[in-house]
Coordinates of C-alpha atoms in Angstrom, one line a residue:
X73 CA 0.0 0.0 0.0
X74 CA 1.2 3.5 -0.8
X75 CA 2.7 5.2 2.2
X76 CA 4.8 8.3 2.0
X77 CA 7.2 9.5 4.8
X78 CA 6.7 13.3 5.2
X79 CA 9.1 13.9 8.0
X80 CA 11.1 12.1 10.7
X81 CA 12.8 14.1 13.5
X82 CA 14.7 12.8 16.6
X83 CA 14.4 15.0 19.6
X84 CA 15.7 14.8 23.2
X85 CA 13.4 14.0 26.1
X86 CA 13.6 17.6 27.3
X87 CA 10.1 19.0 27.3
X88 CA 10.9 22.3 25.7
X89 CA 10.8 20.4 22.5
X90 CA 7.1 19.9 22.7
X91 CA 5.7 23.2 21.4
X92 CA 7.8 23.4 18.1
X93 CA 7.0 19.7 17.6
X94 CA 3.3 20.3 17.9
X95 CA 3.3 23.2 15.4
X96 CA 5.3 21.2 12.9
X97 CA 3.2 18.0 13.0
X98 CA -0.1 19.9 13.0
X99 CA 0.9 21.8 9.9
X100 CA 1.9 18.5 8.2
X101 CA -1.4 16.9 9.3
X102 CA -3.6 19.8 7.9
X103 CA -1.6 19.7 4.6
X104 CA -2.3 16.0 4.4
X105 CA -6.0 16.3 4.7
X106 CA -6.7 15.8 8.4
X107 CA -9.9 17.7 9.2
X108 CA -9.2 21.2 10.6
X109 CA -11.5 20.6 13.6
X110 CA -9.1 17.9 14.8
X111 CA -6.0 20.3 14.8
X112 CA -6.5 21.4 18.4
X113 CA -7.1 17.8 19.6
X114 CA -4.0 16.7 17.7
X115 CA -1.9 19.4 19.3
X116 CA -2.9 18.4 22.8
X117 CA -2.5 14.7 21.9
X118 CA 1.1 15.3 20.8
X119 CA 1.8 17.1 24.1
X120 CA 0.2 14.3 26.2
X121 CA 1.9 11.4 24.4
X122 CA 5.3 13.1 24.4
X123 CA 5.1 14.1 28.1
X124 CA 3.8 10.7 29.1
X125 CA 6.6 8.9 27.3
X126 CA 9.2 11.2 29.0
X127 CA 7.6 10.9 32.4
X128 CA 7.0 7.2 32.4
X129 CA 9.7 5.7 30.3
X130 CA 12.6 8.2 31.0
X131 CA 11.9 9.1 34.6
X132 CA 14.5 11.6 35.9
X133 CA 16.4 11.5 32.7
X134 CA 17.0 14.2 30.0
X135 CA 19.4 12.2 27.9
X136 CA 16.8 10.1 26.1
X137 CA 15.6 10.4 22.6
X138 CA 12.3 10.1 20.8
X139 CA 12.0 9.7 17.1
X140 CA 8.8 11.2 15.8
X141 CA 7.7 10.3 12.3
X142 CA 4.8 11.5 10.1
X143 CA 3.6 9.4 7.2
X144 CA 0.6 9.8 4.9
X145 CA -1.4 7.3 2.8
X146 CA -4.4 8.0 0.7
X147 CA -6.6 7.3 3.7
X148 CA -4.7 8.2 6.8
X149 CA -2.1 10.5 8.5
X150 CA 0.1 8.3 10.6
X151 CA 2.1 9.6 13.6
X152 CA 4.7 7.3 15.1
X153 CA 6.7 7.8 18.4
X154 CA 9.7 5.4 18.6
X155 CA 11.9 5.3 21.7
X156 CA 14.1 3.1 23.8
X157 CA 13.0 3.8 27.4
X158 CA 11.8 1.8 30.4
X159 CA 9.9 -1.2 28.9
X160 CA 6.1 -1.6 29.7
X161 CA 6.0 1.7 31.6
X162 CA 3.5 3.4 29.3
X163 CA 0.7 1.8 27.4
X164 CA -2.4 3.0 25.6
X165 CA -5.0 1.1 27.6
X166 CA -4.5 1.6 31.3
X167 CA -5.2 5.0 33.0
X168 CA -3.4 5.2 36.4
X169 CA -4.8 8.6 37.1
X170 CA -7.0 11.4 35.7
X171 CA -4.1 12.8 33.6
X172 CA -3.5 9.4 32.0
X173 CA -7.2 9.2 31.1
X174 CA -7.1 12.5 29.3
X175 CA -4.3 11.2 27.1
X176 CA -6.0 7.9 26.4
X177 CA -9.3 9.6 25.7
X178 CA -7.7 11.9 23.1
X179 CA -6.1 8.9 21.4
X180 CA -9.3 7.0 21.2
X181 CA -11.3 10.0 20.0
X182 CA -9.0 11.3 17.3
X183 CA -7.5 8.1 15.9
X184 CA -9.0 5.5 13.6
X185 CA -6.5 2.9 14.8
X186 CA -3.5 2.8 17.2
X187 CA -0.8 0.3 17.9
X188 CA 1.6 -0.2 20.7
X189 CA 4.6 -2.4 20.2
X190 CA 7.2 -3.6 22.6
X191 CA 10.1 -4.8 20.5
X192 CA 12.7 -6.1 22.9
X193 CA 16.1 -4.5 22.4
X194 CA 14.7 -2.3 19.6
X195 CA 12.6 -0.5 22.1
X196 CA 9.0 0.6 21.9
X197 CA 6.8 2.4 19.4
X198 CA 3.3 4.0 19.4
X199 CA 1.6 4.4 16.1
X200 CA -1.5 6.5 15.8
X201 CA -3.5 6.6 12.5
X202 CA -5.9 9.5 11.8
X203 CA -8.4 9.4 9.0
X204 CA -8.2 12.1 6.4
X205 CA -11.1 13.6 4.5
X206 CA -12.9 11.2 2.1
X207 CA -14.3 12.0 -1.3
X208 CA -17.8 13.5 -1.3
X209 CA -20.6 12.2 -3.6
X210 CA -21.6 14.2 -6.6
X211 CA -25.1 15.8 -6.3
X212 CA -25.9 14.8 -9.9
X213 CA -25.4 11.1 -9.4
X214 CA -27.0 11.2 -6.0
X215 CA -30.4 11.8 -7.6
X216 CA -33.0 9.0 -7.5
X217 CA -32.9 6.7 -10.5
X218 CA -35.6 4.1 -11.3
X219 CA -34.1 1.4 -13.6
X220 CA -36.2 -0.7 -15.9
X221 CA -36.8 -4.3 -14.7
X222 CA -35.2 -5.7 -17.8
X223 CA -32.3 -3.3 -17.9
X224 CA -29.1 -5.1 -19.0
X225 CA -26.1 -4.8 -16.7
X226 CA -22.5 -5.3 -17.5
X227 CA -20.6 -7.5 -15.0
X228 CA -16.9 -7.2 -15.0
X229 CA -13.8 -6.1 -13.1
X230 CA -13.6 -2.4 -12.1
X231 CA -11.4 0.0 -13.9
X232 CA -9.0 2.3 -12.2
X233 CA -10.9 5.4 -13.5
X234 CA -14.2 4.2 -11.9
X235 CA -13.3 4.5 -8.3
X236 CA -15.2 7.7 -7.7
X237 CA -18.3 6.0 -9.1
X238 CA -17.7 3.2 -6.7
X239 CA -17.7 5.6 -3.8
X240 CA -21.0 7.1 -5.0
X241 CA -22.6 3.6 -5.1
X242 CA -21.3 2.9 -1.5
X243 CA -22.7 6.3 -0.4
X244 CA -26.2 5.4 -1.7
X245 CA -26.2 2.2 0.4
X246 CA -24.4 3.3 3.6
X247 CA -23.8 7.0 3.5
X248 CA -20.6 7.5 5.5
X249 CA -21.4 4.7 8.0
X250 CA -19.6 1.8 6.2
X251 CA -16.9 0.2 8.3
X252 CA -14.2 -0.2 5.6
X253 CA -12.5 3.2 5.5
X254 CA -10.5 2.4 2.4
X255 CA -13.5 2.2 0.1
X256 CA -14.2 5.9 0.5
X257 CA -10.7 6.8 -1.0
X258 CA -10.4 6.4 -4.8
X259 CA -6.7 7.0 -4.8
X260 CA -6.0 4.3 -2.2
X261 CA -8.2 1.9 -4.1
X262 CA -6.2 2.6 -7.3
X263 CA -2.9 2.1 -5.5
X264 CA -4.2 -1.2 -4.1
X265 CA -5.4 -2.2 -7.5
X266 CA -2.0 -1.5 -9.0
X267 CA -0.2 -3.3 -6.2
X268 CA -2.3 -6.5 -6.5
X269 CA -4.0 -6.1 -3.2
X270 CA -7.5 -5.4 -4.5
X271 CA -9.7 -6.4 -7.4
X272 CA -13.2 -5.1 -7.6
X273 CA -16.0 -6.9 -9.4
X274 CA -18.9 -4.6 -10.3
X275 CA -22.3 -4.4 -12.1
X276 CA -22.5 -1.4 -14.3
X277 CA -25.9 0.0 -15.6
X278 CA -26.7 1.6 -19.0
X279 CA -25.7 5.0 -17.7
X280 CA -22.2 3.8 -16.7
X281 CA -23.0 3.9 -13.0
X282 CA -21.7 1.2 -10.7
X283 CA -24.7 -0.4 -9.0
X284 CA -23.1 -3.4 -7.2
X285 CA -19.6 -4.3 -6.0
X286 CA -17.7 -7.0 -4.2
X287 CA -13.9 -7.2 -3.9
X288 CA -11.0 -9.5 -3.7
X289 CA -8.6 -8.3 -1.0
X290 CA -5.2 -9.7 -0.3
X291 CA -3.0 -9.0 2.7
X292 CA 0.1 -8.9 0.4
X293 CA 0.7 -9.2 -3.3
X294 CA 2.0 -12.8 -2.9
X295 CA -0.7 -14.0 -0.4
X296 CA -1.9 -17.5 -0.9
X297 CA -5.6 -16.7 -0.3
X298 CA -7.9 -13.7 -0.7
X299 CA -10.9 -12.3 1.2
X300 CA -14.2 -11.6 -0.5
X301 CA -15.7 -8.6 1.1
X302 CA -16.9 -5.0 0.6
X303 CA -20.1 -6.3 -0.9
X304 CA -23.0 -3.9 -1.5
X305 CA -25.8 -3.4 -4.0
X306 CA -27.5 -0.1 -4.8
X307 CA -31.1 -0.2 -3.3
X308 CA -32.8 0.1 -6.7
X309 CA -30.9 -3.1 -8.0
X310 CA -31.6 -5.4 -5.1
X311 CA -33.2 -8.9 -5.6
X312 CA -31.4 -9.5 -8.9
X313 CA -28.9 -12.0 -7.6
X314 CA -26.0 -9.6 -8.2
X315 CA -24.0 -10.6 -5.1
X316 CA -23.9 -14.3 -6.1
X317 CA -23.0 -13.4 -9.7
X318 CA -20.1 -11.1 -8.7
X319 CA -18.8 -13.5 -6.1
X320 CA -18.9 -16.4 -8.6
X321 CA -16.8 -14.2 -10.9
X322 CA -14.4 -13.5 -8.0
X323 CA -13.9 -17.1 -7.2
X324 CA -13.2 -18.0 -10.8
X325 CA -10.6 -15.3 -11.0
X326 CA -9.0 -16.6 -7.7
X327 CA -8.7 -20.0 -9.3
X328 CA -7.2 -18.4 -12.5
X329 CA -4.6 -16.6 -10.3
X330 CA -3.6 -19.8 -8.6
X331 CA -4.8 -18.8 -5.1
X332 CA -5.5 -21.6 -2.7
X333 CA -8.9 -20.2 -1.6
X334 CA -11.3 -17.5 -0.9
X335 CA -12.3 -16.4 2.6
X336 CA -15.4 -14.5 3.5
X337 CA -17.7 -13.9 6.5
X338 CA -21.4 -13.5 6.9
X339 CA -23.5 -12.0 9.7
X340 CA -25.6 -14.5 11.7
X341 CA -28.5 -12.1 12.5
X342 CA -30.1 -13.4 9.3
X343 CA -29.4 -16.4 7.0
X344 CA -29.4 -14.8 3.6
X345 CA -25.7 -14.1 3.1
X346 CA -24.8 -17.5 4.5
X347 CA -27.2 -19.2 2.1
X348 CA -25.6 -17.4 -0.8
X349 CA -22.2 -18.6 0.3
X350 CA -23.4 -22.2 0.7
X351 CA -24.9 -22.2 -2.8
X352 CA -21.5 -21.1 -4.1
X353 CA -19.8 -24.1 -2.4
X354 CA -18.3 -22.2 0.5
X355 CA -17.7 -24.1 3.7
X356 CA -18.2 -22.8 7.2
X357 CA -14.9 -22.8 9.2
X358 CA -15.6 -20.9 12.4
X359 CA -17.8 -18.5 14.3
X360 CA -16.6 -15.1 15.6
X361 CA -18.8 -13.8 18.4
X362 CA -19.4 -10.1 19.1
X363 CA -17.7 -9.2 15.9
X364 CA -20.0 -6.3 14.7
X365 CA -20.9 -3.4 17.0
X366 CA -24.6 -3.0 17.7
X367 CA -24.6 0.6 16.3
X368 CA -23.7 -0.5 12.8
X369 CA -27.0 -1.1 11.2
X370 CA -27.8 -3.3 8.1
X371 CA -30.2 -2.6 5.3
X372 CA -31.5 -6.1 5.9
X373 CA -33.4 -6.6 9.2
X374 CA -31.6 -9.1 11.5
X375 CA -32.2 -10.7 14.8
X376 CA -30.7 -9.2 17.9
X377 CA -30.0 -5.8 16.3
X378 CA -29.4 -4.2 19.7
X379 CA -26.5 -6.4 20.6
X380 CA -23.1 -7.1 19.0
X381 CA -23.4 -9.4 16.0
X382 CA -21.5 -12.6 15.3
X383 CA -20.2 -13.6 11.9
X384 CA -19.8 -17.1 10.4
X385 CA -16.5 -17.6 8.6
X386 CA -16.4 -19.4 5.2
X387 CA -13.7 -20.8 3.0
X388 CA -13.8 -22.0 -0.6
X389 CA -10.7 -23.9 -1.8
X390 CA -10.0 -22.7 -5.4
X391 CA -6.5 -23.7 -6.5
X392 CA -4.1 -26.6 -6.2
X393 CA -3.9 -27.9 -2.7
X394 CA -1.1 -29.8 -1.0
X395 CA -0.7 -31.7 2.3
X396 CA 0.4 -29.9 5.4
X397 CA 1.5 -30.9 8.9
X398 CA -0.4 -29.0 11.6
X399 CA 0.0 -29.2 15.4
X400 CA -3.3 -29.2 17.0
X401 CA -4.4 -29.1 20.7
X402 CA -5.8 -32.5 21.5
X403 CA -9.1 -31.3 23.0
X404 CA -10.0 -29.5 19.8
X405 CA -8.8 -32.3 17.5
X406 CA -12.2 -33.7 16.6
X407 CA -13.6 -30.3 15.5
X408 CA -10.5 -29.4 13.6
X409 CA -10.4 -32.8 11.9
X410 CA -14.1 -32.5 10.9
X411 CA -13.5 -29.0 9.5
X412 CA -10.7 -30.2 7.3
X413 CA -12.9 -33.1 6.1
X414 CA -15.7 -30.6 5.1
X415 CA -13.1 -28.5 3.3
X416 CA -11.6 -31.5 1.5
X417 CA -8.1 -30.5 2.6
X418 CA -5.4 -33.0 3.4
X419 CA -3.8 -32.3 6.7
X420 CA -1.6 -34.4 9.0
X421 CA -2.8 -33.6 12.5
X422 CA 0.0 -33.8 15.0
X423 CA 0.1 -33.1 18.7
X424 CA 3.0 -32.0 20.9
X425 CA 2.9 -32.5 24.6
X426 CA 1.9 -29.6 26.7
X427 CA 5.1 -28.0 27.9
X428 CA 6.7 -24.8 28.7
X429 CA 7.1 -22.4 25.8
X430 CA 10.4 -21.0 24.4
X431 CA 12.9 -19.9 27.0
X432 CA 12.7 -16.3 25.9
X433 CA 10.4 -13.4 26.2
X434 CA 7.3 -13.2 24.1
X435 CA 6.9 -10.7 21.3
X436 CA 3.4 -9.5 20.6
X437 CA 1.8 -7.0 18.2
X438 CA -1.4 -5.4 19.3
X439 CA -3.7 -3.8 16.8
X440 CA -6.8 -1.9 18.0
X441 CA -9.7 -1.3 15.7
X442 CA -11.3 1.5 17.7
X443 CA -14.4 2.0 15.5
X444 CA -15.5 -1.6 16.3
X445 CA -13.9 -1.9 19.8
X446 CA -11.9 -4.9 18.6
X447 CA -8.3 -5.8 19.2
X448 CA -6.1 -8.2 17.2
X449 CA -3.0 -9.8 18.8
X450 CA -0.3 -11.2 16.5
X451 CA 2.0 -13.6 18.4
X452 CA 5.3 -13.0 16.8
X453 CA 7.1 -15.2 19.4
X454 CA 5.5 -17.3 22.2
X455 CA 7.8 -17.4 25.2
X456 CA 7.8 -18.3 28.8
X457 CA 6.0 -15.1 29.8
X458 CA 3.1 -15.5 27.3
X459 CA 0.3 -15.9 29.9
X460 CA 1.5 -12.9 31.9
X461 CA 1.7 -10.8 28.7
X462 CA -1.7 -11.9 27.5
X463 CA -3.2 -11.3 31.0
X464 CA -1.8 -7.7 31.0
X465 CA -3.1 -7.1 27.5
X466 CA -6.6 -8.3 28.4
X467 CA -6.7 -6.0 31.4
X468 CA -5.6 -3.0 29.4
X469 CA -8.0 -3.8 26.6
X470 CA -11.0 -4.1 28.9
X471 CA -10.1 -0.8 30.6
X472 CA -10.2 0.8 27.2
X473 CA -13.6 -0.5 26.3
X474 CA -12.5 -3.3 23.9
X475 CA -15.3 -5.8 23.5
X476 CA -13.6 -8.6 21.7
X477 CA -10.0 -9.8 21.1
X478 CA -9.0 -12.2 18.3
X479 CA -5.7 -14.1 18.0
X480 CA -4.6 -16.2 15.1
X481 CA -2.2 -19.1 16.0
X482 CA 0.1 -20.6 13.3
X483 CA -0.7 -24.3 13.3
X484 CA 2.5 -25.3 11.6
X485 CA 4.5 -24.2 14.7
X486 CA 5.3 -27.0 17.2
X487 CA 4.5 -24.6 20.0
X488 CA 0.8 -24.1 18.8
X489 CA -0.8 -26.5 21.3
X490 CA 1.1 -24.9 24.2
X491 CA 0.2 -21.5 22.9
X492 CA -3.5 -22.4 22.8
X493 CA -3.3 -23.8 26.3
X494 CA -1.8 -20.6 27.6
X495 CA -4.4 -18.4 26.0
X496 CA -7.4 -20.6 27.0
X497 CA -6.1 -20.5 30.6
X498 CA -6.7 -16.7 30.4
X499 CA -10.2 -17.0 29.0
X500 CA -9.8 -17.3 25.3
X501 CA -12.0 -19.8 23.4
X502 CA -12.2 -21.6 20.1
X503 CA -13.3 -19.6 17.0
X504 CA -12.3 -21.6 14.0
X505 CA -9.8 -22.7 11.4
X506 CA -8.5 -20.5 8.6
X507 CA -6.5 -22.4 5.9
X508 CA -3.4 -20.8 4.5
X509 CA -4.0 -17.5 6.3
X510 CA -0.5 -17.0 7.6
X511 CA 1.8 -16.8 4.5
X512 CA 0.2 -20.0 3.2
X513 CA 0.1 -21.7 6.6
X514 CA -3.1 -22.6 8.5
X515 CA -4.1 -20.8 11.6
X516 CA -6.4 -21.6 14.6
X517 CA -8.3 -18.5 15.6
X518 CA -9.1 -17.9 19.3
X519 CA -11.4 -15.2 20.7
X520 CA -11.8 -13.4 24.0
X521 CA -15.3 -12.0 24.6
X522 CA -15.6 -9.3 27.2
X523 CA -19.4 -9.5 27.5
X524 CA -20.4 -13.2 27.6
X525 CA -24.1 -12.5 28.0
X526 CA -24.9 -13.5 24.4
X527 CA -28.2 -14.8 23.3
X528 CA -27.6 -17.9 21.1
X529 CA -31.1 -17.4 19.6
X530 CA -29.8 -14.4 17.7
X531 CA -27.0 -16.4 16.1
X532 CA -28.6 -18.1 13.1
X533 CA -26.6 -20.8 11.3
X534 CA -28.0 -21.4 7.8
X535 CA -26.3 -24.8 7.3
X536 CA -26.1 -28.1 9.2
X537 CA -22.3 -27.9 9.6
X538 CA -22.5 -24.3 10.6
X539 CA -25.0 -25.3 13.3
X540 CA -22.5 -27.8 14.6
X541 CA -19.8 -25.1 14.7
X542 CA -22.2 -22.7 16.5
X543 CA -23.0 -25.4 19.1
X544 CA -19.3 -26.1 19.6
X545 CA -18.4 -22.4 20.1
X546 CA -21.3 -21.8 22.5
X547 CA -20.1 -24.7 24.6
X548 CA -16.7 -23.1 24.6
X549 CA -18.3 -19.9 25.8
X550 CA -20.0 -21.7 28.6
X551 CA -16.7 -23.2 29.6
X552 CA -15.0 -19.8 30.0
X553 CA -18.0 -18.4 31.8

């Protein structure tokens, strides 16, 4: 993805540096498209973060250094503070006092995402991403249009010069409430298209307007699988089967590209999206509870609209498959084996004895999705202190209002069963299997649910196998309760 470094300045930990640093960064932010009304918040945020790093990570010292970098993408202004101070002294989740709470509230309110990383001898870094102004819809194309019932539509891949029309279609369906920020930014979509990270499949009417869309998204240009997402249909073109037609095109293209499969997810408040996936040959692989916030509404009425929504995960193998050795926790062996049988994937299920993890400290990457109150933890290295690190992360996350935490575990690692055991001891539970998710390697997803008062009646599984997965996950939820 396009990312341009605007500036990088290393300053000492003497607090007189703060004011000129504020003015410089705010000027860069406004030039990059950060809304003007956020400038005062940003200025205070810089002061708070800088002073907290100095006070907590360099106590009593003035010889420390902080490297402050500003980057811009087509969607975000990214501010990074990198330093080598006292480890674990300052985090973005826990407020020890009222002053801390001011700093944390500012970060939560102004940022779209934030990351805190403890990187061993390389020190620590705080990365704060702030959304820049999206494209506005044109008034001309926002006018109501009533298509003829027999109007012929062109189904094809999107062109680079049509991204603005895509944003206008999105606006007609969701306004500015859609969760995927990138779809509001034509330049970012063009960059992702050129970089092989995105392919859009669209329906185009006789006026040249885009009236339906779904996309193939890849985490990297050489990823083994893709995600089918960002699916929406303009209201006047509903009930024409466009979602199934476009997703069918996407899966055919995934096979042509040699990808190993297509991943997608479907809300469980109604069965319709799940039924479409099943008709296309997609297989349920897991259930992610509390995934969607209750304030994100759907144009389709769904059960349990006033609580967080679960999603059913699906996978469709599309390309040549090969056998793989995976290390699975013995107590989940039956469910994992059945999942692979339904997928038709050849896996050698191995088990290592529960034992201590590596004799070195753990390395974690925490990614908070603030709009959805979600956190993702990537376990870069699982060491002897994993439970302590996870316990501390949970505590910080809950204090910050995080509702759900997801962790993918690489099943080709011999330490996978011990890693699962450590996380489940801290309250995590089974979510599902994702083939080839981690650079072509399978992962087991675990989830931590802050609010376990979930009504299973609002979780609708459209298929028989999906129902078995739901029952398994709900039993797991009862275990941790």
